[in-house]
Coordinates of C-alpha atoms and ligand atoms in Angstrom, one line a residue:
M200 CA 68.9 103.1 109.3
G201 CA 69.3 103.5 105.6
K202 CA 72.1 101.8 103.6
F203 CA 75.4 103.4 102.8
I204 CA 77.1 102.6 99.4
T205 CA 80.4 104.0 98.3
F206 CA 82.0 103.9 94.8
E207 CA 85.7 103.7 94.5
G208 CA 88.3 103.2 91.7
G209 CA 90.8 105.2 89.7
E210 CA 90.1 108.1 87.4
G211 CA 87.7 107.5 84.6
A212 CA 86.6 104.1 86.1
G213 CA 83.0 105.2 85.7
K214 CA 82.1 106.0 89.3
S215 CA 80.1 109.2 88.7
T216 CA 78.3 107.5 85.8
Q217 CA 77.4 104.5 87.9
V218 CA 76.4 106.5 90.9
E219 CA 73.7 108.2 88.9
L220 CA 72.5 105.0 87.3
L221 CA 72.3 103.3 90.7
K222 CA 70.3 106.1 92.1
K223 CA 67.7 105.8 89.3
R224 CA 67.6 102.1 89.7
L225 CA 67.1 102.2 93.4
L226 CA 64.3 104.8 93.0
S227 CA 62.5 102.9 90.4
E228 CA 62.8 99.5 92.1
F229 CA 62.4 100.4 95.7
G230 CA 61.2 104.0 96.0
G231 CA 62.2 105.8 99.2
E232 CA 64.8 108.5 99.2
V233 CA 68.3 108.4 97.8
L234 CA 71.0 110.9 98.7
V235 CA 73.9 111.2 96.3
T236 CA 77.0 112.9 97.6
R237 CA 80.7 113.0 96.9
E238 CA 84.1 113.4 98.4
P239 CA 85.8 115.7 99.1
G240 CA 82.9 117.9 99.9
G241 CA 79.3 117.1 100.8
S242 CA 78.7 119.8 103.5
E243 CA 79.2 123.5 103.5
L244 CA 82.4 123.4 105.5
A245 CA 83.7 120.3 103.7
E246 CA 83.2 122.1 100.4
K247 CA 85.3 125.0 101.7
I248 CA 88.0 122.5 102.7
R249 CA 87.7 120.9 99.3
D250 CA 88.3 124.4 97.7
L251 CA 91.3 124.8 99.9
I252 CA 92.8 121.5 98.9
L253 CA 92.2 122.1 95.2
A254 CA 93.6 125.7 95.3
K255 CA 97.0 124.9 96.7
R256 CA 98.5 121.5 97.1
P257 CA 99.9 121.2 100.6
A258 CA 103.7 120.6 100.8
A259 CA 103.2 117.5 102.9
S260 CA 101.0 114.5 102.1
E261 CA 100.1 114.4 105.9
T262 CA 98.5 117.9 105.6
E263 CA 96.5 116.8 102.6
F264 CA 95.4 113.6 104.4
L265 CA 94.3 115.5 107.5
L266 CA 92.4 118.1 105.4
F267 CA 90.6 115.3 103.6
A268 CA 89.9 113.6 107.0
A269 CA 88.5 116.9 108.4
A270 CA 86.3 117.3 105.4
R271 CA 85.1 113.8 105.8
V272 CA 84.1 114.2 109.5
E273 CA 82.0 117.2 108.6
H274 CA 80.5 115.4 105.6
I275 CA 79.5 112.5 107.9
A276 CA 78.2 114.7 110.6
E277 CA 76.2 117.2 108.4
T278 CA 75.1 115.0 105.6
I279 CA 75.7 111.3 105.7
A280 CA 74.7 110.4 109.2
P281 CA 71.4 112.4 109.2
A282 CA 70.4 110.9 105.9
L283 CA 71.1 107.4 107.1
K284 CA 69.3 108.0 110.3
S285 CA 66.2 109.1 108.4
G286 CA 66.3 105.9 106.5
K287 CA 67.6 107.2 103.1
W288 CA 69.9 105.3 100.8
V289 CA 73.2 107.2 100.7
I290 CA 75.5 106.8 97.7
C291 CA 78.9 108.5 98.0
D292 CA 81.3 109.0 95.0
R293 CA 84.7 108.2 96.7
F294 CA 85.1 107.9 100.5
F295 CA 87.9 106.9 102.8
D296 CA 89.4 104.2 100.5
S297 CA 90.4 107.0 98.2
S298 CA 92.4 108.5 101.1
R299 CA 94.1 105.2 101.8
V300 CA 95.1 104.9 98.2
Y301 CA 95.9 108.5 97.1
Q302 CA 97.4 109.9 100.3
G303 CA 98.6 106.5 101.7
M304 CA 99.8 104.4 98.8
L305 CA 100.6 107.1 96.4
G306 CA 101.5 109.9 98.9
G307 CA 103.3 107.8 101.4
V308 CA 101.3 108.7 104.5
C309 CA 101.8 106.0 107.2
S310 CA 99.1 103.4 107.0
Q311 CA 98.8 103.0 110.8
F312 CA 98.3 106.7 111.1
I313 CA 95.6 106.5 108.4
E314 CA 93.9 103.6 110.2
M315 CA 94.0 105.4 113.5
V316 CA 92.4 108.6 112.1
E317 CA 89.8 106.5 110.3
R318 CA 88.9 104.7 113.6
H319 CA 88.2 108.0 115.3
T320 CA 86.5 109.8 112.4
V321 CA 84.6 107.4 110.2
R322 CA 83.3 104.8 112.6
P323 CA 80.6 103.8 112.9
Y324 CA 79.8 105.0 109.4
I325 CA 81.6 102.3 107.6
P326 CA 79.8 101.7 104.2
D327 CA 77.5 98.7 104.0
L328 CA 78.9 98.1 100.5
T329 CA 81.9 99.5 98.6
I330 CA 81.8 99.1 94.9
I331 CA 85.3 99.2 93.4
L332 CA 85.2 99.8 89.6
D333 CA 88.3 98.2 88.2
V334 CA 89.8 99.3 84.8
P335 CA 93.3 98.9 83.4
A336 CA 95.6 101.9 83.6
E337 CA 95.5 102.5 79.9
L338 CA 91.8 102.7 79.8
S339 CA 91.7 105.0 82.8
M340 CA 94.1 107.3 81.1
E341 CA 92.2 107.2 77.8
R342 CA 88.9 108.0 79.5
A343 CA 90.4 110.9 81.5
R344 CA 91.9 112.2 78.3
V345 CA 88.6 112.1 76.4
R346 CA 86.8 113.7 79.4
G347 CA 89.5 116.5 79.5
A348 CA 89.9 119.1 82.2
L349 CA 92.4 117.2 84.3
S350 CA 92.5 118.2 88.0
R351 CA 95.8 118.2 89.7
Y352 CA 94.6 115.1 91.6
D353 CA 94.6 113.1 88.4
A354 CA 97.4 110.6 88.3
A355 CA 99.9 111.6 85.7
T356 CA 101.8 108.5 84.8
K357 CA 100.8 105.0 83.9
Q358 CA 102.8 103.8 86.9
E359 CA 100.7 106.0 89.2
H360 CA 97.5 104.5 87.7
E361 CA 98.9 101.1 88.4
V362 CA 99.5 101.9 92.0
L363 CA 96.0 103.3 92.4
R364 CA 94.5 100.3 90.7
Q365 CA 96.4 97.8 92.8
G366 CA 95.7 99.8 96.0
F367 CA 91.9 99.5 95.5
L368 CA 92.2 95.8 94.6
D369 CA 94.3 95.2 97.8
I370 CA 91.6 96.9 99.9
A371 CA 89.0 94.6 98.3
S372 CA 90.9 91.5 99.0
R373 CA 91.5 92.5 102.7
E374 CA 87.8 93.5 103.2
P375 CA 85.8 91.1 101.1
Q376 CA 82.6 91.5 103.2
R377 CA 82.5 95.2 102.5
C378 CA 83.9 95.4 99.0
V379 CA 83.0 94.1 95.6
V380 CA 85.2 94.5 92.6
I381 CA 83.4 95.1 89.3
D382 CA 85.1 95.1 85.9
G383 CA 84.5 98.7 84.7
S384 CA 86.1 98.2 81.3
R385 CA 82.8 96.9 79.8
N386 CA 79.9 99.0 78.5
V387 CA 77.9 101.2 80.8
E388 CA 74.9 98.9 80.9
A389 CA 76.9 95.7 81.6
V390 CA 78.6 97.5 84.5
S391 CA 75.4 98.9 85.8
K392 CA 73.7 95.5 85.8
D393 CA 76.5 94.1 87.9
V394 CA 76.4 97.0 90.3
F395 CA 72.7 96.5 90.9
E396 CA 73.2 92.7 91.3
A397 CA 75.8 93.4 93.9
V398 CA 73.5 95.8 95.8
K399 CA 70.8 93.2 95.7
S400 CA 72.9 90.3 96.8
R401 CA 75.0 92.1 99.4
I402 CA 72.5 94.5 100.9
L403 CA 69.0 93.5 100.2
K404 CA 69.4 89.8 101.1
G405 CA 68.6 89.3 104.7
T406 CA 67.2 92.8 105.3
Ligands
LIG662 N1 81.5 101.7 80.9 C1 82.0 102.8 80.2 N2 82.3 102.6 78.9 C2 82.8 103.7 78.2 N3 82.9 104.9 78.7 C3 82.5 105.2 79.9 C4 82.0 104.1 80.8 N4 81.8 104.6 82.0 C5 82.1 105.9 81.9 N5 82.5 106.3 80.7 C6 83.0 107.6 80.2 O1 84.3 107.8 80.8 C7 84.4 109.1 81.3 C8 84.7 109.0 82.8 O2 83.5 108.5 83.5 P1 83.1 108.9 84.9 O3 83.2 110.4 85.0 O4 81.8 108.3 85.3 O5 84.3 108.3 85.8 P2 84.8 108.6 87.2 O6 85.2 107.3 87.8 O7 83.7 109.4 88.0 O8 86.0 109.6 87.0 P3 86.7 110.6 88.0 O9 87.5 109.8 89.0 O10 87.7 111.4 87.1 O11 85.7 111.4 88.7 C9 83.2 109.8 81.0 O12 83.4 110.5 79.8 C10 82.1 108.7 80.8 O13 81.1 109.1 79.9
LIG663 MG1 83.7 111.2 88.9

């Protein structure tokens, strides 16, 4: 089996930037094959579900959560599981922690319901390592502003950014074996160095 790494964190935390850098680093240091994918999406049907979610926001957070969950099952079945089985590294830009935080903590979907759906959809494809890029709300908002083109999923208020940030930090403290928190407010190279160190110490050690 290959190793499965996910990146999580609020908007503008640097996930997409670090996903690409980690891919390059893994290829140059270890060779092999690296599959980069993202949520929501990552398979033909999952991309259609993504378009559906983006086109019209469901009235209920539960609908939104279930659509994301459905897209995730397809993403795992079509893309993630086959890649891992063939020994590839898989790096995914957002995964189920984003559902817990966006639809759960921000949207109010019951956490027991979320856990139950996770149990029946994600397992056994729990990431070997989840990298949580942590940035203060102000910086998240500033980077999103500079980047432009806000999607309707982007948190609007500082308070929402704080909820997201705290949500990811809470997940990391509850699941320290799976998660590592990295300070994403520093320059790209410093963050990337810590990301690679985390991969080496958490995943490569003992394999
Ligand atoms: N360490 C950094 N220092 C300064 N700017 C950064 C850093 N990392 C990323 N950026 C810039 O911040 C913006 C957001 O970065 P990126 O797209 O990687 O974040 P993201 O977490 O994927 O965001 P989103 O959740 O919106 O997809 C980009 O313009 C990127 O160039
Ligand atoms: Mg991104």
